[in-house]
Short mmCIF file of N, CA, C and O in Angstrom, two decimals:
data_model
loop_
_atom_site.label_atom_id
_atom_site.label_comp_id
_atom_site.label_asym_id
_atom_site.label_seq_id
_atom_site.Cartn_x
_atom_site.Cartn_y
_atom_site.Cartn_z
N UNK V 1239 84.04 62.66 122.65
CA UNK V 1239 85.08 63.06 123.52
C UNK V 1239 85.83 64.29 122.87
O UNK V 1239 85.96 64.46 121.72
N UNK V 1240 86.11 65.21 123.86
CA UNK V 1240 86.79 66.40 123.39
C UNK V 1240 88.05 66.60 124.13
O UNK V 1240 87.98 66.76 125.40
N UNK V 1241 89.13 66.90 123.50
CA UNK V 1241 90.47 67.17 124.11
C UNK V 1241 90.71 68.72 124.00
O UNK V 1241 90.84 69.14 122.75
N UNK V 1242 90.85 69.39 125.08
CA UNK V 1242 91.22 70.77 124.87
C UNK V 1242 92.50 71.07 125.74
O UNK V 1242 92.73 70.62 126.75
N UNK V 1243 93.38 71.80 125.04
CA UNK V 1243 94.73 72.03 125.65
C UNK V 1243 95.10 73.40 125.17
O UNK V 1243 95.02 73.71 124.00
N UNK V 1244 95.91 74.16 126.03
CA UNK V 1244 96.54 75.35 125.57
C UNK V 1244 97.93 75.25 126.08
O UNK V 1244 98.25 75.19 127.20
N UNK V 1245 98.88 75.51 125.13
CA UNK V 1245 100.23 75.52 125.55
C UNK V 1245 100.77 76.87 124.96
O UNK V 1245 100.94 77.05 123.72
N UNK V 1246 101.17 77.83 125.77
CA UNK V 1246 101.67 79.11 125.47
C UNK V 1246 102.69 79.66 126.24
O UNK V 1246 103.12 79.04 127.18
N UNK V 1247 103.19 80.92 125.58
CA UNK V 1247 104.29 81.49 126.45
C UNK V 1247 105.81 80.89 126.22
O UNK V 1247 106.00 80.00 125.33
N UNK V 1248 106.73 81.36 126.96
CA UNK V 1248 108.08 80.97 126.74
C UNK V 1248 108.33 79.59 127.03
O UNK V 1248 109.44 79.09 126.47
N UNK V 1249 107.52 78.91 127.74
CA UNK V 1249 107.76 77.45 128.15
C UNK V 1249 107.14 76.52 127.18
O UNK V 1249 107.09 75.23 127.50
N UNK V 1250 106.61 76.90 126.12
CA UNK V 1250 105.83 76.08 125.16
C UNK V 1250 106.92 75.11 124.57
O UNK V 1250 107.98 75.51 124.50
N UNK V 1251 106.51 73.99 124.14
CA UNK V 1251 107.57 72.95 123.60
C UNK V 1251 108.05 73.41 122.22
O UNK V 1251 109.01 72.77 121.72
N UNK V 1252 107.38 74.32 121.44
CA UNK V 1252 107.89 74.67 120.24
C UNK V 1252 107.99 73.59 119.10
O UNK V 1252 106.98 72.71 119.03
N UNK V 1253 109.04 73.45 118.51
CA UNK V 1253 109.32 72.37 117.41
C UNK V 1253 109.33 71.00 118.08
O UNK V 1253 109.23 70.06 117.51
N UNK V 1254 109.42 70.93 119.38
CA UNK V 1254 109.46 69.62 120.15
C UNK V 1254 108.14 69.27 120.55
O UNK V 1254 107.96 68.32 121.38
N UNK V 1255 107.10 69.72 119.89
CA UNK V 1255 105.70 69.37 120.31
C UNK V 1255 105.41 67.97 120.03
O UNK V 1255 104.67 67.33 120.78
N UNK V 1256 106.08 67.31 119.04
CA UNK V 1256 105.93 65.94 118.85
C UNK V 1256 106.25 65.06 120.09
O UNK V 1256 105.54 64.08 120.26
N UNK V 1257 107.26 65.39 120.75
CA UNK V 1257 107.68 64.70 121.95
C UNK V 1257 106.51 64.88 122.94
O UNK V 1257 106.10 63.91 123.70
N UNK V 1258 106.10 65.96 123.16
CA UNK V 1258 105.03 66.36 124.24
C UNK V 1258 103.77 65.58 123.89
O UNK V 1258 103.09 65.18 124.72
N UNK V 1259 103.43 65.51 122.61
CA UNK V 1259 102.10 64.94 122.16
C UNK V 1259 102.25 63.39 121.86
O UNK V 1259 101.31 62.77 121.52
N UNK V 1260 103.47 62.87 122.07
CA UNK V 1260 103.64 61.45 121.60
C UNK V 1260 102.68 60.32 122.36
O UNK V 1260 102.21 59.46 121.82
N UNK V 1261 102.50 60.69 123.68
CA UNK V 1261 101.52 59.73 124.24
C UNK V 1261 100.07 59.83 123.67
O UNK V 1261 99.40 58.77 123.48
N UNK V 1262 99.64 61.10 123.34
CA UNK V 1262 98.30 61.20 122.80
C UNK V 1262 98.33 60.56 121.34
O UNK V 1262 97.38 59.89 120.98
N UNK V 1263 99.43 60.78 120.64
CA UNK V 1263 99.47 60.16 119.30
C UNK V 1263 99.48 58.64 119.30
O UNK V 1263 98.81 58.04 118.52
N UNK V 1264 100.09 58.14 120.31
CA UNK V 1264 100.17 56.59 120.53
C UNK V 1264 98.70 56.06 120.74
O UNK V 1264 98.24 55.08 120.24
N UNK V 1265 98.04 56.85 121.74
CA UNK V 1265 96.67 56.50 121.97
C UNK V 1265 95.70 56.53 120.91
O UNK V 1265 94.94 55.70 120.68
N UNK V 1266 95.83 57.73 120.13
CA UNK V 1266 94.96 57.85 119.00
C UNK V 1266 95.28 56.83 117.91
O UNK V 1266 94.29 56.35 117.18
N UNK V 1267 96.50 56.56 117.69
CA UNK V 1267 96.81 55.41 116.69
C UNK V 1267 96.22 54.16 117.05
O UNK V 1267 95.62 53.32 116.21
N UNK V 1268 96.27 53.76 118.28
CA UNK V 1268 95.70 52.54 118.90
C UNK V 1268 94.22 52.47 118.64
O UNK V 1268 93.53 51.65 118.20
N UNK V 1269 93.54 53.74 119.02
CA UNK V 1269 92.14 53.86 118.92
C UNK V 1269 91.65 53.76 117.45
O UNK V 1269 90.54 53.31 117.06
N UNK V 1270 92.43 54.19 116.47
CA UNK V 1270 92.08 54.15 115.09
C UNK V 1270 92.36 52.73 114.46
O UNK V 1270 91.47 52.15 113.83
N UNK V 1271 93.46 52.14 114.75
CA UNK V 1271 93.91 50.89 114.21
C UNK V 1271 93.10 49.69 114.86
O UNK V 1271 92.42 48.83 114.12
N UNK V 1272 93.25 49.54 116.21
CA UNK V 1272 92.49 48.48 116.87
C UNK V 1272 91.26 48.78 117.46
O UNK V 1272 90.40 47.86 117.42
N UNK V 1273 91.19 49.97 117.99
CA UNK V 1273 89.98 50.25 118.79
C UNK V 1273 90.15 49.72 120.18
O UNK V 1273 90.98 49.03 120.49
N UNK V 1274 89.18 50.00 121.05
CA UNK V 1274 89.03 49.49 122.40
C UNK V 1274 87.71 48.98 122.74
O UNK V 1274 86.72 49.53 122.33
N UNK V 1275 87.68 47.94 123.60
CA UNK V 1275 86.27 47.39 123.90
C UNK V 1275 85.71 48.25 124.90
O UNK V 1275 86.38 48.59 126.05
N UNK V 1276 84.51 48.87 124.78
CA UNK V 1276 83.76 49.75 125.60
C UNK V 1276 82.51 49.20 125.97
O UNK V 1276 81.79 48.56 125.12
N UNK V 1277 82.01 49.34 127.21
CA UNK V 1277 80.71 49.03 127.63
C UNK V 1277 79.68 50.27 127.44
O UNK V 1277 79.96 51.30 127.94
N UNK V 1278 78.75 49.89 126.80
CA UNK V 1278 77.56 50.88 126.60
C UNK V 1278 76.44 50.56 127.64
O UNK V 1278 75.78 49.55 127.51
N UNK V 1279 76.36 51.32 128.68
CA UNK V 1279 75.32 51.22 129.82
C UNK V 1279 74.00 51.25 129.26
O UNK V 1279 73.11 50.57 129.80
N UNK V 1280 73.71 52.02 128.31
CA UNK V 1280 72.24 52.22 127.78
C UNK V 1280 71.85 50.93 127.17
O UNK V 1280 70.69 50.45 127.25
N UNK V 1281 72.64 50.46 126.17
CA UNK V 1281 72.31 49.18 125.42
C UNK V 1281 72.74 47.88 126.27
O UNK V 1281 72.34 46.84 125.86
N UNK V 1282 73.48 48.06 127.30
CA UNK V 1282 74.02 46.98 128.14
C UNK V 1282 74.71 46.05 127.39
O UNK V 1282 74.42 44.75 127.39
N UNK V 1283 75.55 46.51 126.67
CA UNK V 1283 76.45 45.56 125.75
C UNK V 1283 77.84 46.26 125.50
O UNK V 1283 77.94 47.46 125.77
N UNK V 1284 78.81 45.50 125.06
CA UNK V 1284 80.05 46.12 124.72
C UNK V 1284 80.22 46.22 123.20
O UNK V 1284 79.58 45.56 122.54
N UNK V 1285 81.06 47.13 122.91
CA UNK V 1285 81.36 47.36 121.39
C UNK V 1285 82.77 47.80 121.17
O UNK V 1285 83.37 48.31 122.17
N UNK V 1286 83.37 47.68 119.98
CA UNK V 1286 84.71 48.13 119.75
C UNK V 1286 84.62 49.55 119.28
O UNK V 1286 84.06 49.89 118.28
N UNK V 1287 85.24 50.36 120.16
CA UNK V 1287 85.22 51.95 119.80
C UNK V 1287 86.43 52.28 119.06
O UNK V 1287 87.50 51.94 119.47
N UNK V 1288 86.26 53.00 118.08
CA UNK V 1288 87.35 53.57 117.33
C UNK V 1288 87.25 55.08 117.38
O UNK V 1288 86.18 55.75 117.50
N UNK V 1289 88.41 55.78 117.28
CA UNK V 1289 88.35 57.24 117.40
C UNK V 1289 89.49 57.84 116.54
O UNK V 1289 90.43 57.08 116.16
N UNK V 1290 89.26 59.18 116.20
CA UNK V 1290 90.39 59.82 115.42
C UNK V 1290 90.40 61.21 115.83
O UNK V 1290 89.36 61.79 116.43
N UNK V 1291 91.47 62.00 115.52
CA UNK V 1291 91.59 63.36 115.73
C UNK V 1291 90.95 64.11 114.40
O UNK V 1291 91.48 63.81 113.22
N UNK V 1292 89.88 64.83 114.67
CA UNK V 1292 89.18 65.42 113.58
C UNK V 1292 89.79 66.72 112.98
O UNK V 1292 89.87 66.94 111.90
N UNK V 1293 90.04 67.63 113.99
CA UNK V 1293 90.58 68.88 113.67
C UNK V 1293 91.30 69.58 114.76
O UNK V 1293 91.23 69.10 115.92
N UNK V 1294 92.15 70.58 114.62
CA UNK V 1294 92.71 71.37 115.54
C UNK V 1294 92.45 72.74 115.24
O UNK V 1294 92.22 73.23 114.07
N UNK V 1295 92.33 73.59 116.32
CA UNK V 1295 92.25 75.08 116.13
C UNK V 1295 93.47 75.68 116.86
O UNK V 1295 93.70 75.41 118.06
N UNK V 1296 94.23 76.45 116.09
CA UNK V 1296 95.36 77.08 116.65
C UNK V 1296 95.72 78.19 115.77
O UNK V 1296 95.31 78.58 114.74
N UNK V 1297 96.73 78.97 116.35
CA UNK V 1297 97.21 80.19 115.60
C UNK V 1297 98.34 79.68 114.63
O UNK V 1297 98.60 78.56 114.59
N UNK V 1298 98.87 80.63 113.88
CA UNK V 1298 99.71 80.39 112.76
C UNK V 1298 101.00 79.69 113.19
O UNK V 1298 101.48 78.71 112.69
N UNK V 1299 101.72 80.32 114.30
CA UNK V 1299 102.83 79.62 114.73
C UNK V 1299 102.70 78.22 115.20
O UNK V 1299 103.42 77.27 114.99
N UNK V 1300 101.48 78.00 116.03
CA UNK V 1300 101.29 76.65 116.58
C UNK V 1300 100.95 75.59 115.38
O UNK V 1300 101.20 74.49 115.38
N UNK V 1301 100.28 76.26 114.28
CA UNK V 1301 100.08 75.37 113.00
C UNK V 1301 101.31 74.87 112.61
O UNK V 1301 101.47 73.78 112.12
N UNK V 1302 102.31 75.74 112.50
CA UNK V 1302 103.64 75.42 111.92
C UNK V 1302 104.35 74.26 112.78
O UNK V 1302 104.88 73.26 112.28
N UNK V 1303 104.19 74.39 114.13
CA UNK V 1303 104.64 73.40 115.04
C UNK V 1303 104.00 72.15 114.85
O UNK V 1303 104.61 70.95 114.77
N UNK V 1304 102.67 72.06 114.77
CA UNK V 1304 101.94 70.92 114.73
C UNK V 1304 102.03 70.10 113.34
O UNK V 1304 102.13 68.86 113.43
N UNK V 1305 102.19 70.95 112.39
CA UNK V 1305 102.25 70.26 111.02
C UNK V 1305 103.58 70.10 110.51
O UNK V 1305 103.87 69.63 109.39
N UNK V 1306 104.62 70.65 111.16
CA UNK V 1306 105.97 70.70 110.67
C UNK V 1306 105.98 71.50 109.37
O UNK V 1306 106.86 71.23 108.55
N UNK V 1307 105.21 72.59 109.30
CA UNK V 1307 105.21 73.40 108.18
C UNK V 1307 105.98 74.68 108.44
O UNK V 1307 105.84 75.21 109.49
N UNK V 1308 106.75 75.09 107.49
CA UNK V 1308 107.57 76.38 107.68
C UNK V 1308 106.61 77.59 107.54
O UNK V 1308 106.24 77.91 106.45
N UNK V 1309 106.25 78.29 108.60
CA UNK V 1309 105.32 79.46 108.62
C UNK V 1309 106.14 80.75 108.54
O UNK V 1309 105.54 81.85 108.79
N UNK V 1310 107.37 80.69 108.23
CA UNK V 1310 108.21 81.91 108.21
C UNK V 1310 108.86 81.95 106.80
O UNK V 1310 109.01 80.93 106.14
N UNK V 1311 109.26 83.07 106.31
CA UNK V 1311 110.04 83.07 105.09
C UNK V 1311 109.20 83.44 103.88
O UNK V 1311 108.05 83.96 104.11
N UNK V 1312 109.69 83.33 102.68
CA UNK V 1312 109.01 83.96 101.54
C UNK V 1312 107.88 83.05 101.10
O UNK V 1312 107.04 83.65 100.33
N UNK V 1313 107.78 81.77 101.34
CA UNK V 1313 106.65 80.98 100.94
C UNK V 1313 105.89 80.31 102.13
O UNK V 1313 105.62 79.18 102.19
N UNK V 1314 105.44 81.29 102.97
CA UNK V 1314 104.85 80.74 104.31
C UNK V 1314 103.46 80.46 104.20
O UNK V 1314 102.82 79.74 105.02
N UNK V 1315 102.69 80.94 103.12
CA UNK V 1315 101.34 80.73 103.03
C UNK V 1315 101.07 79.17 102.61
O UNK V 1315 101.54 78.72 101.70
N UNK V 1316 100.35 78.46 103.53
CA UNK V 1316 100.20 77.02 103.21
C UNK V 1316 99.25 76.63 101.95
O UNK V 1316 99.25 75.64 101.49
N UNK V 1317 98.55 77.78 101.51
CA UNK V 1317 97.64 77.68 100.42
C UNK V 1317 98.41 78.02 99.03
O UNK V 1317 98.35 77.34 98.17
N UNK V 1318 99.00 79.21 99.20
CA UNK V 1318 99.73 79.61 98.03
C UNK V 1318 100.97 78.98 97.61
O UNK V 1318 101.51 78.86 96.65
N UNK V 1319 101.71 78.60 98.87
CA UNK V 1319 103.09 77.97 98.78
C UNK V 1319 104.11 78.71 97.78
O UNK V 1319 104.38 79.88 98.22
N UNK V 1320 104.52 78.22 96.77
CA UNK V 1320 105.45 78.81 95.97
C UNK V 1320 104.93 80.17 95.27
O UNK V 1320 105.59 80.99 94.83
N UNK V 1321 103.61 80.21 95.27
CA UNK V 1321 103.05 81.48 94.65
C UNK V 1321 102.66 82.45 95.64
O UNK V 1321 102.07 83.45 95.39
N UNK V 1322 103.28 82.37 96.87
CA UNK V 1322 103.04 83.46 97.89
C UNK V 1322 103.49 84.68 97.47
O UNK V 1322 104.61 84.80 97.11
N UNK V 1323 102.72 85.81 97.50
CA UNK V 1323 103.14 87.08 97.19
C UNK V 1323 103.64 87.74 98.50
O UNK V 1323 103.05 87.81 99.54
N UNK V 1324 104.95 88.40 98.52
CA UNK V 1324 105.45 88.85 99.68
C UNK V 1324 106.37 90.17 99.14
O UNK V 1324 106.81 90.28 98.01
N UNK V 1325 106.65 90.98 100.21
CA UNK V 1325 107.67 92.09 99.99
C UNK V 1325 108.44 92.08 101.28
O UNK V 1325 107.94 91.92 102.35
N UNK V 1326 109.75 92.12 100.99
CA UNK V 1326 110.64 92.27 102.10
C UNK V 1326 110.95 93.71 102.37
O UNK V 1326 111.22 94.54 101.41
N UNK V 1327 110.71 94.21 103.60
CA UNK V 1327 110.83 95.69 103.89
C UNK V 1327 112.39 96.13 103.70
O UNK V 1327 113.34 95.35 104.02
N UNK V 1328 112.48 97.35 103.09
CA UNK V 1328 113.74 97.92 102.79
C UNK V 1328 114.66 97.98 104.09
O UNK V 1328 115.88 97.69 104.01
N UNK V 1329 114.10 98.61 105.07
CA UNK V 1329 114.95 98.92 106.30
C UNK V 1329 114.77 98.02 107.39
O UNK V 1329 114.78 98.42 108.58
N UNK V 1330 114.57 96.76 107.12
CA UNK V 1330 114.35 95.71 108.18
C UNK V 1330 114.39 94.46 107.44
O UNK V 1330 114.55 94.13 106.23
N UNK V 1331 114.28 93.37 108.26
CA UNK V 1331 114.32 92.08 107.73
C UNK V 1331 112.94 91.44 107.76
O UNK V 1331 112.66 90.26 107.47
N UNK V 1332 111.98 92.23 108.00
CA UNK V 1332 110.58 91.80 108.09
C UNK V 1332 110.02 91.41 106.66
O UNK V 1332 110.37 92.12 105.68
N UNK V 1333 109.19 90.41 106.54
CA UNK V 1333 108.57 90.09 105.34
C UNK V 1333 107.04 90.28 105.51
O UNK V 1333 106.55 90.01 106.49
N UNK V 1334 106.53 90.95 104.59
CA UNK V 1334 105.08 91.34 104.54
C UNK V 1334 104.40 90.50 103.45
O UNK V 1334 104.87 90.54 102.33
N UNK V 1335 103.41 89.75 103.71
CA UNK V 1335 102.62 89.05 102.72
C UNK V 1335 101.46 89.88 102.26
O UNK V 1335 100.74 90.39 102.97
N UNK V 1336 101.51 89.94 100.88
CA UNK V 1336 100.59 90.79 100.19
C UNK V 1336 99.59 90.07 99.34
O UNK V 1336 99.71 88.84 99.09
N UNK V 1337 98.85 90.81 98.76
CA UNK V 1337 97.79 90.30 97.75
C UNK V 1337 96.98 89.14 98.10
O UNK V 1337 96.46 88.39 97.37
N UNK V 1338 96.56 89.12 99.43
CA UNK V 1338 95.55 88.11 99.83
C UNK V 1338 94.08 88.59 99.49
O UNK V 1338 93.19 87.74 99.85
N UNK V 1339 94.00 89.61 98.81
CA UNK V 1339 92.68 90.02 98.44
C UNK V 1339 92.11 89.27 97.37
O UNK V 1339 90.92 89.16 97.07
N UNK V 1340 92.96 88.49 96.66
CA UNK V 1340 92.53 87.60 95.52
C UNK V 1340 91.59 86.37 96.15
O UNK V 1340 91.02 85.72 95.35
N UNK V 1341 91.48 86.27 97.43
CA UNK V 1341 90.67 85.19 97.97
C UNK V 1341 89.25 85.85 98.16
O UNK V 1341 88.34 85.10 98.43
N UNK V 1342 89.06 87.07 97.96
CA UNK V 1342 87.75 87.82 98.06
C UNK V 1342 86.91 87.53 96.72
O UNK V 1342 87.57 87.11 95.66
N UNK V 1343 85.63 87.66 96.79
CA UNK V 1343 84.90 87.56 95.64
C UNK V 1343 85.37 88.50 94.58
O UNK V 1343 85.81 89.63 94.97
N UNK V 1344 85.17 88.25 93.33
CA UNK V 1344 85.73 89.04 92.25
C UNK V 1344 85.21 90.54 92.29
O UNK V 1344 85.88 91.39 91.74
N UNK V 1345 83.98 90.80 92.72
CA UNK V 1345 83.52 92.10 92.78
C UNK V 1345 83.47 92.68 94.19
O UNK V 1345 82.70 93.79 94.37
N UNK V 1346 84.29 92.22 95.03
CA UNK V 1346 84.26 92.78 96.32
C UNK V 1346 84.89 94.09 96.31
O UNK V 1346 85.84 94.47 95.70
N UNK V 1347 84.31 95.14 97.09
CA UNK V 1347 84.87 96.42 97.04
C UNK V 1347 86.37 96.66 97.49
O UNK V 1347 87.11 97.56 97.17
N UNK V 1348 86.93 95.74 98.37
CA UNK V 1348 88.24 95.90 98.87
C UNK V 1348 89.22 95.61 97.82
O UNK V 1348 90.40 96.10 97.87
N UNK V 1349 88.82 94.93 96.60
CA UNK V 1349 89.71 94.69 95.58
C UNK V 1349 90.08 95.88 94.93
O UNK V 1349 91.09 95.91 94.17
N UNK V 1350 89.27 97.02 94.99
CA UNK V 1350 89.45 98.27 94.33
C UNK V 1350 90.23 99.26 95.15
O UNK V 1350 90.59 100.37 94.78
N UNK V 1351 90.66 98.88 96.41
CA UNK V 1351 91.44 99.77 97.35
C UNK V 1351 92.87 99.98 96.91
O UNK V 1351 93.61 99.25 97.44
N UNK V 1352 93.12 100.77 95.93
CA UNK V 1352 94.55 100.94 95.51
C UNK V 1352 95.56 101.44 96.69
O UNK V 1352 96.60 100.90 96.71
N UNK V 1353 95.13 102.37 97.46
CA UNK V 1353 95.85 102.77 98.50
C UNK V 1353 96.32 101.86 99.51
O UNK V 1353 97.46 101.72 100.01
N UNK V 1354 95.41 100.90 99.74
CA UNK V 1354 95.71 99.71 100.67
C UNK V 1354 96.46 98.70 100.02
O UNK V 1354 97.02 97.87 100.74
N UNK V 1355 96.64 98.70 98.77
CA UNK V 1355 97.29 97.57 98.04
C UNK V 1355 98.42 98.01 97.34
O UNK V 1355 98.79 97.64 96.19
N UNK V 1356 99.24 98.88 97.92
CA UNK V 1356 100.44 99.54 97.21
C UNK V 1356 100.18 100.10 95.79
O UNK V 1356 101.03 100.00 94.89
N UNK V 1357 99.05 100.69 95.71
CA UNK V 1357 98.66 101.35 94.43
C UNK V 1357 98.22 100.44 93.32
O UNK V 1357 98.12 100.83 92.13
N UNK V 1358 98.02 99.21 93.65
CA UNK V 1358 97.60 98.13 92.64
C UNK V 1358 96.19 97.65 93.01
O UNK V 1358 95.83 97.32 94.11
N UNK V 1359 95.40 97.51 91.97
CA UNK V 1359 93.95 96.77 92.21
C UNK V 1359 94.30 95.24 91.98
O UNK V 1359 95.23 94.91 91.21
N UNK V 1360 93.54 94.53 92.80
CA UNK V 1360 93.64 93.06 92.74
C UNK V 1360 92.66 92.44 91.64
O UNK V 1360 91.49 92.65 91.77
N UNK V 1361 93.31 91.85 90.59
CA UNK V 1361 92.44 91.20 89.66
C UNK V 1361 92.54 89.68 89.58
O UNK V 1361 91.81 88.97 88.79
N UNK V 1362 93.54 89.17 90.24
CA UNK V 1362 93.73 87.62 90.13
C UNK V 1362 92.80 86.95 90.93
O UNK V 1362 92.13 87.45 91.85
N UNK V 1363 92.63 85.69 90.61
CA UNK V 1363 91.64 84.84 91.37
C UNK V 1363 92.39 83.92 92.31
O UNK V 1363 93.60 83.75 92.18
N UNK V 1364 91.78 83.49 93.34
CA UNK V 1364 92.35 82.58 94.25
C UNK V 1364 92.83 81.24 93.70
O UNK V 1364 92.22 80.88 92.72
N UNK V 1365 93.79 80.63 94.22
CA UNK V 1365 94.19 79.36 93.67
C UNK V 1365 93.15 78.29 93.93
O UNK V 1365 92.31 78.46 94.85
N UNK V 1366 93.10 77.25 93.10
CA UNK V 1366 92.05 76.18 93.19
C UNK V 1366 92.39 75.32 94.33
O UNK V 1366 93.61 74.96 94.56
N UNK V 1367 91.41 75.11 95.29
CA UNK V 1367 91.76 74.34 96.51
C UNK V 1367 92.18 72.78 96.04
O UNK V 1367 91.56 72.30 95.05
N UNK V 1368 93.07 72.20 96.86
CA UNK V 1368 93.37 70.89 96.60
C UNK V 1368 92.27 69.89 96.97
O UNK V 1368 91.38 70.18 97.82
N UNK V 1369 92.17 68.79 96.27
CA UNK V 1369 91.04 67.77 96.62
C UNK V 1369 91.64 67.02 97.75
O UNK V 1369 92.78 67.12 98.10
N UNK V 1370 90.72 66.33 98.28
CA UNK V 1370 91.09 65.41 99.48
C UNK V 1370 92.15 64.41 99.16
O UNK V 1370 93.13 64.21 99.84
N UNK V 1371 92.01 63.95 97.83
CA UNK V 1371 93.05 62.94 97.45
C UNK V 1371 94.49 63.66 97.27
O UNK V 1371 95.40 63.03 97.63
N UNK V 1372 94.41 64.84 96.77
CA UNK V 1372 95.77 65.57 96.55
C UNK V 1372 96.27 65.80 97.90
O UNK V 1372 97.61 65.71 98.15
N UNK V 1373 95.55 66.27 98.96
CA UNK V 1373 95.99 66.47 100.34
C UNK V 1373 96.57 65.09 101.00
O UNK V 1373 97.68 65.11 101.48
N UNK V 1374 95.84 64.08 100.73
CA UNK V 1374 96.23 62.73 101.35
C UNK V 1374 97.67 62.47 100.66
O UNK V 1374 98.53 61.93 101.30
#
């Protein structure tokens, strides 16, 4: 089964997405915990079906709404978190996130582009990804 949905524009639920998705959340919780009895026409028998939400595909603002993660401010990178590299622009309140070239392979040519990197070459390595147990 695949559920596809797009909520965009000024009428999107925003931070109230949990209210909008609560019926789906309740159904998925029931499908995971208890399952439902389903008839298999090919086998001509019934079975207990269980289901889960495997993944979502969304843009960064929607990611923040779905996961209740703060995607704005100085520590907005969900991977780097407190180590997020940023610059606040002098003549505005915009924050620019920098130094994501450290996610590239160590000898990638983009790491040597000083002009694109505020005059600095990138030599740091990417943070070690969390294990499944750490994420849980």
